[in-house]
Tab-separated table of C-alpha atoms in Angstrom:
chain	number	residue	atom	x	y	z
A	1	MET	CA	207.470	126.284	85.236
A	2	LYS	CA	205.739	128.601	87.664
A	3	LYS	CA	203.842	130.268	84.834
A	4	LEU	CA	202.723	126.881	83.552
A	5	PHE	CA	201.422	125.924	87.000
A	6	ILE	CA	199.477	129.184	87.305
A	7	TYR	CA	198.016	128.646	83.838
A	8	LEU	CA	196.890	125.086	84.651
A	9	LEU	CA	195.394	126.186	87.971
A	10	SER	CA	193.473	128.991	86.268
A	11	ALA	CA	192.169	126.580	83.657
A	12	LEU	CA	191.054	124.192	86.368
A	13	VAL	CA	189.171	126.972	88.200
A	14	VAL	CA	187.507	128.112	84.989
A	15	GLY	CA	186.539	124.524	84.215
A	16	LEU	CA	185.095	123.928	87.647
A	17	THR	CA	183.216	127.220	87.524
A	18	SER	CA	181.804	126.314	84.130
A	19	CYS	CA	180.806	122.895	85.456
A	20	VAL	CA	179.017	124.449	88.441
A	21	ASP	CA	177.284	126.964	86.165
A	22	ASN	CA	176.157	124.158	83.869
A	23	LYS	CA	174.810	122.163	86.817
A	24	GLU	CA	172.923	125.202	88.075
A	25	GLN	CA	171.431	125.657	84.639
A	26	GLU	CA	170.278	122.044	84.668
A	27	LEU	CA	168.677	122.296	88.108
A	28	THR	CA	164.912	122.587	88.335
A	29	LEU	CA	163.170	124.048	91.365
A	30	SER	CA	159.979	122.604	92.762
A	31	SER	CA	157.223	124.911	93.918
A	32	PRO	CA	156.954	125.334	97.701
A	33	THR	CA	153.748	124.484	99.548
A	34	ILE	CA	152.396	126.814	102.201
A	35	TYR	CA	151.495	124.301	104.891
A	36	LYS	CA	150.848	126.418	107.943
A	37	ILE	CA	149.459	129.796	108.974
A	38	SER	CA	150.229	130.659	112.600
A	39	ASN	CA	150.372	133.594	115.024
A	40	LEU	CA	147.179	134.931	113.488
A	41	LYS	CA	146.167	138.260	114.986
A	42	ALA	CA	144.152	141.315	113.981
A	43	SER	CA	146.936	142.810	111.873
A	44	SER	CA	149.503	140.051	111.388
A	45	PHE	CA	150.190	136.385	110.717
A	46	THR	CA	153.072	134.027	109.929
A	47	ALA	CA	153.243	131.823	106.839
A	48	ASP	CA	155.398	128.657	106.727
A	49	TRP	CA	156.209	126.733	103.569
A	50	THR	CA	158.154	123.631	102.599
A	51	SER	CA	161.893	124.072	102.079
A	52	ILE	CA	163.035	123.472	98.501
A	53	VAL	CA	166.338	121.745	97.781
A	54	ASN	CA	168.819	124.058	95.995
A	55	ALA	CA	166.733	127.170	96.642
A	56	GLN	CA	168.817	130.186	97.666
A	57	SER	CA	165.838	132.382	98.497
A	58	TYR	CA	162.053	132.688	98.284
A	59	GLU	CA	159.823	135.408	96.829
A	60	LEU	CA	156.395	136.142	98.306
A	61	ASN	CA	153.377	138.142	97.197
A	62	LEU	CA	150.447	139.247	99.340
A	63	ALA	CA	147.162	140.341	97.788
A	64	THR	CA	143.509	140.895	98.619
A	65	ASP	CA	142.328	138.768	95.691
A	66	GLU	CA	143.211	135.250	94.591
A	67	ASN	CA	144.329	136.490	91.165
A	68	PHE	CA	146.955	138.733	92.802
A	69	THR	CA	145.907	141.838	90.893
A	70	ASN	CA	145.499	143.848	94.114
A	71	LEU	CA	148.883	143.516	95.798
A	72	VAL	CA	149.308	144.751	99.359
A	73	ALA	CA	152.100	147.227	100.134
A	74	PRO	CA	154.845	146.681	101.183
A	75	TYR	CA	154.442	142.996	100.321
A	76	GLU	CA	154.131	143.268	96.536
A	77	SER	CA	157.377	141.276	96.294
A	78	VAL	CA	159.265	140.143	99.368
A	79	SER	CA	162.507	138.148	99.316
A	80	THR	CA	163.713	135.970	102.185
A	81	LYS	CA	166.185	133.139	102.726
A	82	GLU	CA	163.983	131.596	105.450
A	83	ASP	CA	161.140	129.130	104.917
A	84	PHE	CA	158.692	131.334	106.803
A	85	PHE	CA	157.687	134.991	106.853
A	86	HIS	CA	155.794	137.189	109.290
A	87	PHE	CA	153.383	139.722	107.780
A	88	GLU	CA	152.314	142.676	109.919
A	89	GLY	CA	150.615	146.033	109.640
A	90	LEU	CA	147.624	144.468	107.891
A	91	ALA	CA	143.977	145.501	107.887
A	92	LYS	CA	141.774	143.918	110.547
A	93	GLY	CA	139.132	141.386	109.560
A	94	GLN	CA	140.418	141.295	105.983
A	95	THR	CA	140.921	138.230	103.792
A	96	PHE	CA	144.377	138.038	102.238
A	97	TYR	CA	146.013	135.677	99.777
A	98	VAL	CA	149.683	134.716	99.945
A	99	ARG	CA	151.850	132.735	97.548
A	100	VAL	CA	155.566	131.902	97.381
A	101	LYS	CA	158.127	130.662	94.872
A	102	ALA	CA	161.697	129.393	95.179
A	103	SER	CA	164.686	131.102	93.508
A	104	LEU	CA	168.236	130.172	92.522
A	105	LYS	CA	170.112	133.075	90.929
A	106	GLU	CA	168.112	133.894	87.779
A	107	LYS	CA	166.029	130.724	87.990
A	108	SER	CA	162.755	130.428	89.891
A	109	SER	CA	160.000	127.900	90.405
A	110	ASP	CA	156.328	128.419	89.737
A	111	PHE	CA	154.368	130.094	92.500
A	112	SER	CA	152.725	127.892	95.082
A	113	SER	CA	148.992	127.596	95.277
A	114	ALA	CA	147.521	130.643	96.973
A	115	LYS	CA	146.675	130.360	100.655
A	116	SER	CA	143.864	132.507	102.019
A	117	ILE	CA	143.915	133.977	105.514
A	118	THR	CA	141.423	136.206	107.291
A	119	THR	CA	142.878	138.409	110.007
A	120	LEU	CA	141.021	138.745	113.298
A	121	VAL	CA	138.558	141.562	113.862
A	122	GLU	CA	140.511	142.361	117.008
A	123	ASP	CA	143.284	140.589	118.861
A	124	GLY	CA	141.988	137.681	120.868
A	125	VAL	CA	138.706	137.485	118.943
A	126	GLU	CA	138.558	134.599	116.485
A	127	PRO	CA	136.383	134.672	113.333
A	128	ASP	CA	132.814	133.507	113.996
A	129	THR	CA	132.160	132.203	110.482
A	130	PRO	CA	129.759	129.238	110.826
A	131	LEU	CA	131.489	125.959	110.074
A	132	LYS	CA	128.579	124.557	108.090
A	133	ASP	CA	128.664	127.567	105.762
A	134	VAL	CA	132.241	126.808	104.726
A	135	ALA	CA	132.136	122.996	104.717
A	136	THR	CA	130.061	122.704	101.566
A	137	THR	CA	130.998	119.121	100.615
A	138	PHE	CA	130.309	117.351	103.921
A	139	ARG	CA	128.201	117.640	107.044
A	140	VAL	CA	129.534	119.257	110.223
A	141	GLY	CA	128.238	117.396	113.255
A	142	MET	CA	128.033	118.050	116.996
A	143	ALA	CA	127.569	115.637	119.888
A	144	THR	CA	125.017	116.835	122.413
A	145	ILE	CA	122.500	115.835	125.065
A	146	VAL	CA	118.892	116.906	125.508
A	147	ASP	CA	119.632	119.213	128.455
A	148	ARG	CA	121.794	121.374	126.168
A	149	LEU	CA	119.199	121.982	123.445
A	150	ASN	CA	118.425	125.465	124.712
A	151	GLY	CA	119.933	128.863	125.460
A	152	THR	CA	123.376	129.643	124.083
A	153	HIS	CA	123.932	126.017	123.138
A	154	ASP	CA	120.840	126.153	120.958
A	155	GLU	CA	121.971	129.383	119.282
A	156	ILE	CA	125.406	127.987	118.449
A	157	TYR	CA	124.082	124.604	117.331
A	158	LYS	CA	121.720	126.201	114.854
A	159	ARG	CA	124.373	128.601	113.571
A	160	GLU	CA	127.279	126.190	113.239
A	161	TYR	CA	126.103	122.625	112.588
A	162	ASN	CA	123.814	120.717	110.246
A	163	GLN	CA	124.016	117.334	111.966
A	164	ILE	CA	123.852	116.186	115.592
A	165	SER	CA	124.681	112.966	117.418
A	166	ALA	CA	123.442	111.936	120.831
A	167	GLU	CA	126.480	111.789	123.088
A	168	TRP	CA	124.862	109.045	125.188
A	169	GLU	CA	121.052	109.181	124.930
A	170	MET	CA	120.695	106.842	121.930
A	171	LYS	CA	122.578	103.912	123.444
A	172	MET	CA	121.145	100.615	124.605
A	173	ASN	CA	121.335	101.264	128.360
A	174	ILE	CA	119.191	104.396	127.898
A	175	MET	CA	116.738	103.222	125.242
A	176	TYR	CA	116.275	99.674	126.580
A	177	PRO	CA	116.768	99.952	130.365
A	178	GLU	CA	114.704	96.900	131.358
A	179	GLU	CA	113.749	93.678	129.663
A	180	GLY	CA	110.561	94.182	127.703
A	181	ARG	CA	110.482	97.971	128.292
A	182	TYR	CA	111.851	100.515	125.850
A	183	ASP	CA	112.312	104.172	126.757
A	184	PHE	CA	112.791	106.485	123.792
A	185	THR	CA	111.905	109.680	125.676
A	186	LEU	CA	115.282	111.393	125.379
A	187	ALA	CA	116.031	110.079	121.904
A	188	ASP	CA	112.656	111.347	120.690
A	189	GLN	CA	113.385	114.834	122.055
A	190	LEU	CA	116.750	114.996	120.315
A	191	VAL	CA	115.294	113.823	116.996
A	192	GLU	CA	112.419	116.293	117.264
A	193	TYR	CA	114.882	119.125	117.924
A	194	ALA	CA	116.873	118.199	114.834
A	195	GLN	CA	113.775	118.029	112.646
A	196	LYS	CA	112.526	121.364	113.922
A	197	ASN	CA	115.825	123.052	113.107
A	198	GLY	CA	116.600	121.439	109.767
A	199	MET	CA	119.385	119.212	111.075
A	200	GLU	CA	120.167	115.590	110.369
A	201	VAL	CA	120.647	112.982	113.102
A	202	HIS	CA	123.457	110.442	113.182
A	203	GLY	CA	122.453	107.607	115.505
A	204	HIS	CA	125.122	106.681	118.055
A	205	ALA	CA	125.318	103.804	118.890
A	206	LEU	CA	123.142	100.689	118.741
A	207	ILE	CA	125.623	98.166	120.151
A	208	TRP	CA	128.470	99.202	122.447
A	209	HIS	CA	129.973	97.013	125.122
A	210	ALA	CA	130.301	99.956	127.539
A	211	ALA	CA	126.638	100.974	127.285
A	212	THR	CA	125.003	97.603	127.836
A	213	PRO	CA	122.309	97.476	130.541
A	214	ASP	CA	122.870	95.124	133.461
A	215	TRP	CA	119.936	92.942	132.506
A	216	VAL	CA	121.551	92.260	129.134
A	217	GLU	CA	124.956	91.558	130.686
A	218	ASN	CA	123.245	89.041	133.007
A	219	TYR	CA	120.691	87.723	130.530
A	220	ALA	CA	119.238	84.464	131.847
A	221	GLY	CA	117.829	83.037	128.626
A	222	THR	CA	119.449	80.792	126.066
A	223	ASP	CA	121.898	82.054	123.456
A	224	GLU	CA	119.176	81.809	120.835
A	225	GLU	CA	116.829	83.865	122.993
A	226	PHE	CA	119.625	86.381	123.545
A	227	SER	CA	120.116	86.746	119.782
A	228	ASP	CA	116.353	87.168	119.277
A	229	MET	CA	116.332	89.886	121.935
A	230	VAL	CA	119.146	91.813	120.240
A	231	GLU	CA	117.392	91.515	116.876
A	232	ASP	CA	114.175	92.869	118.371
A	233	TYR	CA	116.041	95.785	119.971
A	234	ILE	CA	117.822	96.794	116.769
A	235	LYS	CA	114.779	96.455	114.539
A	236	THR	CA	112.479	98.224	117.012
A	237	THR	CA	114.890	101.142	117.388
A	238	VAL	CA	115.864	101.572	113.749
A	239	THR	CA	112.262	101.203	112.587
A	240	ARG	CA	111.103	103.862	115.072
A	241	TYR	CA	113.480	106.405	113.553
A	242	LYS	CA	113.209	105.319	109.936
A	243	GLY	CA	113.354	108.441	107.769
A	244	LYS	CA	114.352	110.551	110.798
A	245	VAL	CA	117.810	109.193	111.621
A	246	ILE	CA	119.848	109.127	108.401
A	247	SER	CA	122.690	106.960	109.711
A	248	TRP	CA	123.681	104.687	112.580
A	249	ASP	CA	126.829	103.528	114.279
A	250	VAL	CA	125.515	99.992	114.335
A	251	VAL	CA	128.403	98.501	116.302
A	252	ASN	CA	130.909	100.571	118.254
A	253	GLU	CA	134.401	99.478	119.365
A	254	ALA	CA	134.137	95.743	118.697
A	255	ILE	CA	137.896	95.280	118.106
A	256	ASP	CA	140.276	95.318	121.074
A	257	ASP	CA	143.646	97.016	121.421
A	258	ALA	CA	145.691	93.857	121.934
A	259	GLY	CA	146.526	92.522	118.519
A	260	GLY	CA	143.265	93.457	116.851
A	261	ASN	CA	141.167	90.578	118.178
A	262	TYR	CA	137.419	90.715	118.692
A	263	ARG	CA	136.699	92.561	121.928
A	264	ASN	CA	135.362	90.318	124.667
A	265	SER	CA	131.751	91.314	125.328
A	266	VAL	CA	128.456	89.693	126.186
A	267	PHE	CA	127.518	89.931	122.510
A	268	LEU	CA	130.621	87.999	121.456
A	269	GLU	CA	130.107	85.431	124.224
A	270	ARG	CA	126.442	84.823	123.502
A	271	MET	CA	126.332	85.223	119.706
A	272	GLY	CA	129.842	84.455	118.479
A	273	GLU	CA	132.039	86.386	116.026
A	274	GLY	CA	129.183	86.678	113.560
A	275	TYR	CA	127.213	89.001	115.842
A	276	ILE	CA	128.561	92.135	114.135
A	277	GLN	CA	127.364	90.929	110.761
A	278	LYS	CA	123.934	90.022	112.150
A	279	CYS	CA	123.505	93.480	113.711
A	280	PHE	CA	124.182	95.184	110.401
A	281	GLU	CA	121.819	92.875	108.551
A	282	TRP	CA	119.038	93.512	111.065
A	283	ALA	CA	119.558	97.281	110.830
A	284	ARG	CA	119.346	97.132	107.037
A	285	GLU	CA	116.162	95.070	107.190
A	286	ALA	CA	114.611	97.688	109.456
A	287	ASP	CA	115.602	100.633	107.266
A	288	PRO	CA	116.877	99.972	103.733
A	289	ASP	CA	117.788	103.640	103.251
A	290	CYS	CA	119.798	104.604	106.332
A	291	LEU	CA	123.602	104.583	106.237
A	292	LEU	CA	125.286	101.957	108.414
A	293	PHE	CA	128.696	102.575	110.028
A	294	TYR	CA	131.212	100.664	112.070
A	295	ASN	CA	132.860	103.073	114.556
A	296	ASP	CA	136.058	102.718	116.614
A	297	TYR	CA	138.892	104.640	118.255
A	298	ASN	CA	142.661	104.852	117.528
A	299	LEU	CA	142.100	103.861	113.900
A	300	CYS	CA	143.792	107.029	112.655
A	301	TRP	CA	147.154	105.948	114.107
A	302	ASP	CA	147.056	102.286	115.276
A	303	ARG	CA	147.781	100.327	112.098
A	304	THR	CA	147.333	96.918	113.753
A	305	LYS	CA	143.850	97.814	114.928
A	306	LEU	CA	142.925	99.415	111.615
A	307	ASP	CA	144.098	96.353	109.691
A	308	ALA	CA	141.920	94.193	111.946
A	309	VAL	CA	138.882	96.389	111.260
A	310	ILE	CA	139.549	96.225	107.529
A	311	THR	CA	139.939	92.435	107.605
A	312	LYS	CA	137.232	91.468	110.105
A	313	VAL	CA	134.633	94.047	109.133
A	314	VAL	CA	135.205	95.823	105.814
A	315	ASP	CA	136.679	93.034	103.681
A	316	ASN	CA	134.576	90.363	105.372
A	317	PHE	CA	131.365	92.298	104.817
A	318	GLN	CA	132.157	93.193	101.229
A	319	SER	CA	133.051	89.577	100.406
A	320	ASN	CA	129.811	88.303	101.916
A	321	ASN	CA	127.443	91.052	100.734
A	322	VAL	CA	126.822	92.289	104.266
A	323	PRO	CA	125.547	95.894	104.327
A	324	LEU	CA	128.229	98.428	105.325
A	325	ASP	CA	128.202	102.027	104.153
A	326	GLY	CA	131.143	103.439	106.048
A	327	VAL	CA	133.645	103.468	108.881
A	328	GLY	CA	133.947	106.049	111.637
A	329	PHE	CA	137.345	107.158	112.912
A	330	GLN	CA	136.923	108.474	116.443
A	331	MET	CA	139.327	111.409	116.270
A	332	HIS	CA	140.267	111.553	119.944
A	333	ILE	CA	143.800	112.833	119.397
A	334	GLY	CA	146.380	115.189	120.882
A	335	TYR	CA	148.025	118.427	119.845
A	336	ASN	CA	151.268	116.465	119.340
A	337	GLY	CA	149.995	113.529	117.311
A	338	PRO	CA	149.267	111.573	115.271
A	339	SER	CA	150.858	113.295	112.294
A	340	LYS	CA	148.882	114.584	109.362
A	341	THR	CA	150.670	112.065	107.132
A	342	THR	CA	149.624	109.125	109.299
A	343	ILE	CA	146.000	110.289	109.486
A	344	ALA	CA	145.910	110.707	105.704
A	345	GLU	CA	147.470	107.286	105.047
A	346	HIS	CA	145.041	105.501	107.369
A	347	THR	CA	142.083	107.404	105.951
A	348	LYS	CA	143.036	106.366	102.422
A	349	LEU	CA	142.984	102.691	103.422
A	350	ILE	CA	139.266	103.115	104.092
A	351	THR	CA	138.338	105.379	101.193
A	352	ASP	CA	140.142	103.022	98.797
A	353	LYS	CA	137.510	100.451	99.751
A	354	GLY	CA	134.862	102.634	98.138
A	355	ILE	CA	132.943	103.361	101.342
A	356	LEU	CA	132.158	106.466	103.373
A	357	MET	CA	134.554	107.935	105.895
A	358	HIS	CA	133.242	109.592	109.052
A	359	PHE	CA	135.612	111.521	111.317
A	360	SER	CA	133.204	110.852	114.098
A	361	GLU	CA	134.363	112.187	117.470
A	362	LEU	CA	136.872	115.005	117.053
A	363	ASP	CA	138.580	116.533	120.066
A	364	VAL	CA	142.231	117.515	120.468
A	365	LYS	CA	143.892	117.289	123.889
A	366	ILE	CA	146.402	120.018	124.755
A	367	ASN	CA	147.314	118.589	128.163
A	368	PRO	CA	147.740	114.833	127.660
A	369	ASP	CA	150.819	114.712	129.913
A	370	ASN	CA	149.307	116.907	132.653
A	371	ASP	CA	152.058	119.506	132.365
A	372	LEU	CA	149.668	122.476	132.234
A	373	SER	CA	147.553	124.074	134.923
A	374	ALA	CA	145.880	126.367	132.372
A	375	PRO	CA	145.844	126.659	128.578
A	376	THR	CA	148.846	128.407	127.024
A	377	GLU	CA	148.930	130.327	123.752
A	378	GLU	CA	151.580	127.967	122.424
A	379	ARG	CA	149.400	124.903	123.036
A	380	GLU	CA	146.309	126.635	121.679
A	381	PHE	CA	148.167	127.388	118.442
A	382	ALA	CA	149.344	123.760	118.330
A	383	GLN	CA	145.752	122.614	118.861
A	384	LYS	CA	144.608	124.927	116.105
A	385	ASP	CA	147.225	123.499	113.731
A	386	LYS	CA	146.181	119.931	114.531
A	387	VAL	CA	142.492	120.690	113.944
A	388	ARG	CA	143.463	122.341	110.662
A	389	GLU	CA	145.414	119.239	109.640
A	390	VAL	CA	142.485	116.937	110.433
A	391	VAL	CA	140.095	119.075	108.407
A	392	GLU	CA	142.575	119.325	105.533
A	393	VAL	CA	142.855	115.537	105.416
A	394	TYR	CA	139.095	115.087	105.466
A	395	ASN	CA	138.449	117.845	102.958
A	396	ALA	CA	140.921	116.238	100.519
A	397	ILE	CA	139.345	112.766	100.369
A	398	PRO	CA	137.225	111.856	97.330
A	399	GLU	CA	133.845	113.523	97.495
A	400	SER	CA	132.179	110.139	97.077
A	401	SER	CA	133.704	109.105	100.421
A	402	LYS	CA	132.693	112.201	102.381
A	403	PHE	CA	129.993	111.954	105.018
A	404	ALA	CA	130.569	114.118	108.092
A	405	LEU	CA	133.140	115.502	110.480
A	406	THR	CA	131.651	115.459	113.971
A	407	ILE	CA	133.028	117.421	116.932
A	408	TRP	CA	132.598	115.606	120.239
A	409	GLY	CA	131.196	118.392	122.400
A	410	LEU	CA	130.801	122.144	122.299
A	411	ARG	CA	132.618	123.594	125.330
A	412	ASP	CA	135.804	122.530	127.067
A	413	ASP	CA	134.101	122.047	130.428
A	414	GLU	CA	131.588	119.625	128.858
A	415	SER	CA	134.187	117.266	127.408
A	416	TRP	CA	134.480	113.669	128.588
A	417	ILE	CA	138.288	113.849	128.480
A	418	PRO	CA	139.191	115.505	131.836
A	419	SER	CA	137.237	112.963	133.862
A	420	HIS	CA	138.587	110.109	131.739
A	421	GLN	CA	142.257	111.065	131.975
A	422	GLY	CA	142.019	112.321	135.548
A	423	HIS	CA	143.184	115.892	135.045
A	424	ASP	CA	142.254	119.124	133.293
A	425	ASP	CA	142.237	119.562	129.556
A	426	TRP	CA	140.719	121.963	127.041
A	427	PRO	CA	140.091	119.858	123.914
A	428	LEU	CA	137.193	121.542	122.102
A	429	LEU	CA	136.476	124.530	119.844
A	430	TYR	CA	134.731	126.715	122.444
A	431	ASP	CA	135.835	127.523	125.989
A	432	LYS	CA	133.616	127.295	129.066
A	433	ASP	CA	132.305	130.822	128.443
A	434	PHE	CA	131.145	129.982	124.879
A	435	THR	CA	134.073	131.939	123.437
A	436	ILE	CA	135.383	130.749	120.082
A	437	LYS	CA	138.917	129.371	120.336
A	438	LYS	CA	141.823	129.227	117.911
A	439	ALA	CA	140.882	125.585	117.257
A	440	HIS	CA	137.675	126.815	115.619
A	441	THR	CA	139.755	129.043	113.353
A	442	GLY	CA	141.903	126.014	112.563
A	443	PHE	CA	138.774	124.210	111.333
A	444	LEU	CA	137.979	127.140	109.045
A	445	GLU	CA	141.549	127.302	107.742
A	446	GLY	CA	141.484	123.570	107.016
A	447	LEU	CA	138.671	124.213	104.550
A	448	GLN	CA	140.720	126.738	102.561
A	449	GLU	CA	142.754	124.079	100.762
C-alpha cells in the first residue's frame, strides 16, 4: 500500500511538473520599454524599463551605435532580475545606445527599441545642444520681453529657439492703453528683433480678461460701440503685423474653472457668448494666412475644463465654419503631476479634431508645496523627467498637428511663478546664472523617442 502511495505521489509530481513546463512553453514575453534615463553624469547613468509579467530576468546591451555592432565592455550582455540598471565607467560626452529584453528560462522577448543617452562632458555640466537643432518637426519657442533682447539672453535666444512670444508686450493693455491711441512701440521692437534673427513670432494675446485696460473695463459707450471698438482693435493690430506674426492667441482663458462656464469678463458682459467667435472672425479677415489659436491653462489635466473648451470653442467653431487653427495648452505644471498618460490623453482629444496643438507656456514647478528653501538634486531630476515626458508626448503627436512647444521664460529668477504662488521656485531650463539645468537635458532626451 505504501509503495502504491509513493508511486501515485510521484506520478502526480511528474504530471504537475509537465503541466508547468507546458504552460511555460506556451507563455509569450512582451518586449520591455525603456521609459526613463536618470542619474545622468559624466561617466554613468541609470536606465529604467517596464516590468514584464512572467519575466525571470532581463538582458541588456550597451553600444556606441544604434545597430549595436560596437558593444561597450563590460556591458556587451548584462543580466539582472531588476527592472533598472546603473551603468558606470563610461566615456565622458559620449552618445550611447541601450536596449533590453525579457527572459524566462530559455525563452526571451524581442529587444526593446534602443534608447540613446549622451553622458555629460563633466559632472554638473549639462549638454548645451541647441533645442531647435534637435526638434526638427516643430518650433521651439521662448517667451521674452524687449529688455531681454540683448547680452547673454540674446546669445541664448539665437542659439536655442526659432520662435518667440511676447510675455506681456503684445497684450491689449500695452498696445491700446487709451481710447483712440495705439502704442505698438514695444511690440514693433520684438517683431523687428525676430525678423533680424530669422525667428518667427507667435502673437500673445489679443483678448485676455487680465490684460484689459481700465478704459475698456469702464467703457462708457453702448454695447454696439463696444463691439465696434474691439473689432477695430483686433483688425488694426493683426493687419499691422500681417506677414510678420505667423500666429495669434486670439482669445486667452475665456473658460472658467468652475464647471467649464464662460469666464465672466467685460467682453462677455458687453458682447455676449458669441464674442469669442467674432474675435476669431475679425482676426481672419485682417490676415487670411496667420494661424489662430485659443489658449488656456489646466487643459492638460482638468477634463471638465477641456471638455468645455472642446464643446464651446472647437466643436462650435467647426460646426459653424468659424476659423480656428489650433488650441494652446498652457503647460504650467509641477514635477509631481499631471502624469504623462493624462497629458497624452488630453492632447489626443485635441489632435483628433484635426487641428494644431501648441504646448504654449511650459514651466515645471519643483516647489509647489513650499517645502524647499533651495533646489535639491532629487527635485531637479524629477523636473527633468517631467520635462522629458512633456516633450515625448508632444513629439509623438501626428506631424500634421505639430506647431510649437514654447518655454515660458529663460531663467528661474525671471519666472512669473514665485511671485504668483508667494514663495520661491525654480521652474525653468536655465538658472539665474544662465547655467543649463537638468530640465534642459530632459527636453533633449524627450526628442530621442
